[in-house]
Amino acid sequence: MRTNQPQTIYLSDYRVPAYLVDTVDLRFELFEEGARVHSTLSLRRNPAATEPGAPLELDGDSLRLESVALDGNNLAPDAYEDRGDQLVVHSVPGQFELTVVTWIEPQNNTRLEGLYKSSGMFCTQCEAEGFRCITYFPDRPDVMARFRTRIEASRQAYPVLLSNGNDVDRGELDGGRHFVTWEDPFPKPCYLFALVAGDLVEKRDRFTTMSGRDIDLRMYVEPRNAEKCDHAMDSLKRSMRWDEEVYGREYDLDIFMIVAVDDFNMGAMENKGLNIFNSSCVLASQDTATDLAFQRIEAIVAHEYFHNWSGNRVTCRDWFQLSLKEGFTVFRDSQFSSDMGSPTVKRIEDVTLLRTAQFAEDGGPMAHPVRPASYMEISNFYTLTIYEKGAEVVRMIHTLLGPDLFRKGSDLYFERHDGQAVTTDDFVKAMEDASGRDLGQFRLWYEQAGTPVLTVSDDFDEARGVYRLSVEQCIPDTPGQSRKKPQHIPFALGLLGGDGEPLPLLLAAGEKNAPVERVLELTDEVHHFEFHGVREKPVPSLLRHFSAPVRVEYPWSREQLLFLMSHDPDGFNRWDAGQRLAVDVILSLVGAPENATIEPRLVTAYRQLISDPELDQALVAKMLQLPSEAYLIELSEDADVPAIHQARERVLRHLALSLRDELMACYQRNLSSGDYVVTPEAIARRSLLNTALSWLLMINDEEARALAARQFSEADNMTDRLGALRALVNSDYDGDRNQALAAFYQRFQNDPQVVEQWFSVQAASQQAGSLSQIHALLRHPAFDWKNPNKVRSVVGVFAGQNLAAFHDPDGSGYEFLAEQVCRLDDSNPQIAARLVTPLTRWKKFAPAYRALMKAALERIRDKPGLSRDVYEVVHKSLAD
Ligand code: 0A1
Ligand code: ZN
């Protein structure tokens, strides 16, 4: 809690650290009533420091200082200053040892930063600035040191004691206590420090690296989760192999550990050799986890593992460079997932997230560049822009260079910067040096915020056989940035002839062996391209594979979209054409009279998708998902959410009524047979099955109702059981809904991850997630305000997914959210700040909604003692 106005931190103020730390020797005495931390740092003045005489300043947060000693001698009180958030030692020699003893209370740490307790175990979260909640330290990523950590605790309560690196010593102590000492040979920034102490079971496996080293793989979980580790362990081994094969990166320590904890602010953390995971992002079994969870776990395990190189061996100089590790690592985990499953489906999923949520962020008050120039609270900058747009920027470099030069660039980057803390510019430079390409203009992707808009127009000169395409780029203003320069955009495209055949793309008349797909490079505000030898006006397939994170505006006719939907050789663009068509149809019905006709060709197109088993079923499963309400809102101005919701539901019901028999056949055809497997084919089958079921229940089909009840009770996996539950909950049958919800809870009440899903299904549903029902969920015995997953699964899901209820015209949804944000602000500011997100978009909505959303933001703003996290989000949202 802070009362004074938070300071803004600027990239332009970056200075090298005044002191460097060579080694850190830590001793943790863990007790029930607190922990004593003894820290001995060997420090020396940085020869590169700009102010040679500067005092030593160490960061701290919520610490009780017990003593300070310099080279073994306790310092007199006037030799140092304890400013609460800083420990200042006025005069120090050029090289010295500083010993600091602090007392902390992990059992009362509800912020979940630093050292805290979760389900009785001690664990840590130090990124970005959590280490300063453990001891005084230069808490910045460009200070890298070798850590040695001794943990002491009751042997009975905490038999497992873990930290980074290798265990080098262990033994017994008086009073039933024991200790283990860990040594990490790799210098690292303190944000990668980790400690775990608990009564955990250990699951072991092995991995042999490409150079023949044997690595000990260990997972630590609470005993009740012992059977939920296999999927994560297999994912880990696949990730290790993939990073060797695709990037030539081998694991470097002898042990790799993963720990699951129930209370965690984010998904997982890449601490050196000791990754800590939110239980929901690592534990899985056929009975308790959906296909989506299995895929997410594989991706997150990979992500954290890949950080060992992109993040740990080469880390960030300062937090403005966060995307250096996050953008690159998301790109890597996305390539990995694509290789493990269906590349087209993975691309569709990534783009859906980007276009729905990152574009919204880019268009809102928190818009910032991939490399921000300032922040108040760095925890607010773990954003879709840093992660997802950052990954798209790396993907564009990959597209521009091609896979071989990109690999050369990444090899050079790792070789040149191993063991260093560097910048996004160093990354781009390595790519330039390895490829010989000039990425000067490309760097603007890191500096300019906002989503570029490409306006495309075309004409066909029949007499000359020339098809002309004009592309104009424009980057909208964002807070603090206007009049932006044109960016370097790879623009992949193809042209289709009347029979759907891909046309050769001749950029000059008579060009030989012209390809049927090209990546055009846009660098100016306007470009004109001429394609020769074209006999009839083609249909353009633009921005194939979503080759850049931009919006494309082109006056597609419904005819053209239907044509692309069935003919485009690029699967991604086939899906995209279907989305554009559905968006056009739905948005044309917003506010239209009840009897307005619904485009009949949409039904025909969907009939074909559902009924043609020759089509790629994984792609079909994606194509059948109508654009989400969130995406429709993103594409609207002055959005009226209840009206958008109604229009979308109308289209869904119309499709379901018109295609009833086809859906029933689709359901029957996709019923499971054989063992449960998580392959792209099986995932597509379950997705089609559950889509068909949910559509049929929307039209209250009696036969489908019986099928749902049966699937719900007989399913042999969570995807199908939860699919049936969701369909029943969203149907109009109150009895079925209540019965299914009660039965589900009864069966899974002892499994927190499943209970979270049970909360989410209700909070997202119009039928089960009215505000009074949400209040009832908050009073449910399984709900826990201290557990971020529970808060997200009720409050976050209500505000982010149950959009018609959240945007109730009476403003009750907004008021509710404001109240919960204020309540969480004191206990967990990071989670509180994230929950504000839906309100920050207030300018997108119709005037009546806007005013009420703004009032809710003002109410949060006026809460006394607002945290820095929430302060930043709310004040930026309310600024003009
Ligand atoms: N670096 C982690 C994400 C992470 C970030 C911040 C955290 O606490 C504030 C926790 C985790 C990752 O990218 O997986
Ligand atoms: Zn990451």
Coordinates of N, CA, C and O and ligand atoms in Angstrom, one line a residue, residues 112-113 125-129 191 264-270 300 303-304 307 322 325-326 329-330 379 382 387 830 834, ligand 1:
L112 N 2.1 -12.8 -3.0 CA 2.8 -13.9 -3.7 C 4.0 -13.4 -4.5 O 4.2 -13.9 -5.6
E113 N 4.7 -12.4 -4.0 CA 6.0 -12.0 -4.6 C 7.0 -12.2 -3.5 O 6.8 -11.8 -2.3
Q125 N 8.6 -16.3 -5.8 CA 8.5 -15.8 -7.1 C 9.2 -14.5 -7.1 O 8.9 -13.5 -6.4
C126 N 10.3 -14.4 -7.8 CA 11.2 -13.3 -7.8 C 11.1 -12.4 -9.0 O 11.5 -11.2 -9.0
E127 N 10.7 -12.9 -10.1 CA 10.5 -12.0 -11.3 C 9.2 -11.1 -11.0 O 8.2 -11.7 -10.6
A128 N 9.2 -9.8 -11.3 CA 10.3 -9.1 -11.8 C 11.1 -8.6 -10.6 O 12.4 -8.6 -10.6
E129 N 10.5 -8.1 -9.5 CA 11.2 -7.4 -8.4 C 10.8 -8.0 -7.1 O 10.5 -7.3 -6.1
Y191 N 16.3 -12.3 -10.2 CA 14.9 -12.6 -10.5 C 14.8 -14.1 -10.8 O 13.7 -14.7 -10.9
F264 N -0.4 -19.0 -7.3 CA 0.7 -18.4 -8.2 C 0.0 -17.3 -9.0 O -1.0 -17.5 -9.6
N265 N 0.7 -16.2 -9.1 CA 0.1 -15.1 -9.8 C 0.0 -15.3 -11.3 O -0.9 -14.8 -12.0
M266 N 1.0 -16.0 -11.9 CA 1.1 -16.1 -13.3 C 1.0 -17.6 -13.7 O 0.6 -18.4 -12.9
G267 N 1.4 -18.0 -14.9 CA 1.4 -19.4 -15.3 C 2.5 -20.2 -14.8 O 2.3 -21.3 -14.2
A268 N 3.7 -19.7 -14.9 CA 4.9 -20.5 -14.4 C 6.1 -19.6 -14.5 O 6.0 -18.4 -15.0
M269 N 7.2 -20.1 -13.9 CA 8.4 -19.2 -13.9 C 9.7 -20.0 -14.1 O 9.8 -21.1 -13.6
E270 N 10.6 -19.5 -14.9 CA 11.7 -20.2 -15.5 C 12.9 -20.2 -14.6 O 14.1 -20.3 -15.1
I300 N 3.5 -24.5 -22.1 CA 4.1 -23.7 -21.0 C 5.4 -24.4 -20.5 O 6.4 -23.8 -20.2
H303 N 7.8 -23.5 -22.9 CA 8.2 -22.1 -22.8 C 9.2 -21.9 -21.7 O 10.3 -21.3 -21.9
E304 N 8.9 -22.4 -20.5 CA 9.8 -22.3 -19.4 C 11.1 -22.9 -19.6 O 12.2 -22.4 -19.3
H307 N 13.3 -20.9 -22.0 CA 13.9 -19.7 -21.3 C 15.3 -20.0 -20.8 O 16.1 -19.1 -20.6
L322 N 12.1 -6.6 -21.7 CA 11.4 -7.8 -21.3 C 11.1 -8.7 -22.5 O 11.2 -9.9 -22.5
K325 N 13.4 -11.6 -24.0 CA 13.3 -13.0 -23.6 C 11.9 -13.5 -23.8 O 11.7 -14.6 -24.2
E326 N 10.8 -12.7 -23.6 CA 9.5 -13.2 -23.7 C 9.0 -13.3 -25.2 O 8.4 -14.4 -25.5
T329 N 10.9 -16.2 -26.7 CA 10.6 -17.5 -26.1 C 9.1 -17.9 -26.5 O 8.9 -19.1 -26.8
V330 N 8.2 -17.0 -26.6 CA 6.9 -17.3 -27.1 C 7.0 -17.8 -28.6 O 6.4 -18.7 -29.0
S379 N 5.3 -5.0 -13.2 CA 4.4 -6.2 -13.2 C 3.2 -5.9 -14.2 O 2.6 -6.9 -14.7
Y382 N 3.7 -7.3 -18.2 CA 3.7 -8.7 -18.7 C 2.5 -8.8 -19.5 O 1.5 -9.4 -19.1
Y387 N 4.5 -10.2 -24.9 CA 4.6 -11.6 -25.2 C 4.2 -11.9 -26.7 O 5.0 -12.4 -27.5
Q830 N -1.0 -7.3 -7.9 CA -0.8 -7.7 -9.3 C -2.1 -8.3 -9.9 O -2.5 -8.0 -11.0
R834 N -4.6 -6.7 -12.9 CA -5.0 -7.4 -14.1 C -6.5 -7.5 -14.3 O -7.1 -7.5 -15.4
Ligands
0A1_1 N1 8.7 -15.1 -16.9 C1 7.5 -15.9 -16.7 C2 6.3 -15.2 -16.3 C3 6.2 -14.5 -15.0 C4 6.3 -13.2 -14.9 C5 6.1 -12.5 -13.8 C6 5.8 -13.3 -12.7 O1 5.5 -12.6 -11.5 C7 5.3 -11.3 -11.5 C8 5.7 -14.6 -12.7 C9 5.9 -15.3 -13.9 C10 7.2 -16.6 -18.0 O2 7.3 -15.9 -19.0 O3 6.8 -17.7 -18.0

